């Protein structure tokens, strides 16, 4: 595979384009042409299609897109480009079973296929949502460790304050908060009796490269995952390349994060699906990932549970999983919040879509991960149970269930219920959900069983 | 009749993303000695409003929005030299300084707001991303801004919105500018908490809020 030094070299010397020209003269026309060329058409009637040929066409379109667009480096205004041969080589030599975690929690992350019998990796927690203080941060992380038996790895929240001071990005408080979040997360998982559980979104609190690098010196392990994000669409900057340089040299795992935007430069569902595939290659070549973490997201609604996003997630997941051994996750964001029926329907919809289409899951962000303290361990718990309940399910059956679920909440997406805060629906003393939430969970789980999910847990 | 046809052509040119048609209609308007301001209001701006609504409904996407804005601006270049000073003042809605706050590099949403404000008649100075508080203030002063608009996409960068308002208060400049905010983790409640004058949930919202703020400013 092309070396990272060569990637940096291309970031410094590749073809020069203004950012506007890259967006409008390279990315957009290439994508639109390829959507046409490969006859990719969104069908809202079937959010989870069972069409292998469509999936393979989307994959070929994504590969061709990446050969044309490469990745744009915003600090140098240059395109990091690769030949088709280099891309094929990267797909052949990409990691296939990276091992995350320590001791008895250590396990390989295996790439899946559509309708696969291989259990999806359950990367569970807050999806980077903000928690108001250190006490709640520890409380919720300990609860993740103890209340989520199906968790293969943890996604920690973002720490909003330390010592009562609001953390401001780029200030020394960010560095201190990143250090504090590493120390506290490790300690909380130890208290939960799962010290080896990998934290796979290191470090959620970090905005800057300095924050991420400094924080990782305080208890992170090379078997954790460093979350490094690409910029929309198909861009990267020096800060992220700096982080990649650091983690590579450390021998750590990079969880390469991407988020094609429906409504943005990708256009509609078709463009999002093809771009998601192109990002998959970007995650191997430029971001040097051990895995891709992706969340196609809706520009207006800020969530991933709309019908058009569902189609894009499903088709691109099928495309990637059928044609690449490089493992990937779909991260989901619900529009609604904890202890609402809608939230539980949304999460089930998102998880079913991902799992039957060949992905592993990160769950996730509830209330779009934008409202402080609006998440509990109950949502990832149900997500993991649904994920294991649909292992081996056919896409067509998944499609029917998802259509049913969409009909229950779709109309409410523009104005979703925000739900309750962590402390309002979780007993922090006894470390369990309150009765009302447990009853809602049981009711929804029963409904989901009746729809065809075979819960094993 | 001819006049109405030109307005219609200007509107259609924006909505149908037809640059040639826009240039042609703008030149014809000048030839026919029709007030350019009327052409902007009844043709180009009306077209941009339709484009904005289509974007809100996801009938079109960001590239179309950018193309429409480009066509609007090119037609404006034809019309602008023919607009009298008095008319310029009449159509000018206000000056906005806009940027994504320090530490934050997300700017697609902010760029859409910039575009829609521009086509709604505001003079907009887009400072880009990762903008320091001091830069917002210097540029606001330099450009005699009416409104400072700040975007933040991260919970860890929202504080910069509060900080700017506090600096304005500390330096006795709070009354000089209207301040509006936006971005995924922000809300009406956050705007109220930090003492911002307005909050835009969507790009379309932001334009309405900016117009409301300008109206409010008139009566201060």
Short mmCIF file of C-alpha atoms in Angstrom, two decimals, chain B residues 27 40 92 107 116 118 131 154 201 203:
data_model
loop_
_atom_site.label_atom_id
_atom_site.label_comp_id
_atom_site.label_asym_id
_atom_site.label_seq_id
_atom_site.Cartn_x
_atom_site.Cartn_y
_atom_site.Cartn_z
CA UNK B 27 -29.20 43.30 -19.94
CA UNK B 40 -34.05 42.40 -8.17
CA UNK B 92 -29.59 47.23 1.37
CA UNK B 107 -18.74 25.52 7.67
CA UNK B 116 -29.11 33.18 1.57
CA UNK B 118 -26.51 37.75 0.48
CA UNK B 131 -12.50 32.51 13.70
CA UNK B 154 -19.61 21.31 18.64
CA UNK B 201 -32.46 26.74 13.56
CA UNK B 203 -30.59 28.61 7.07
#
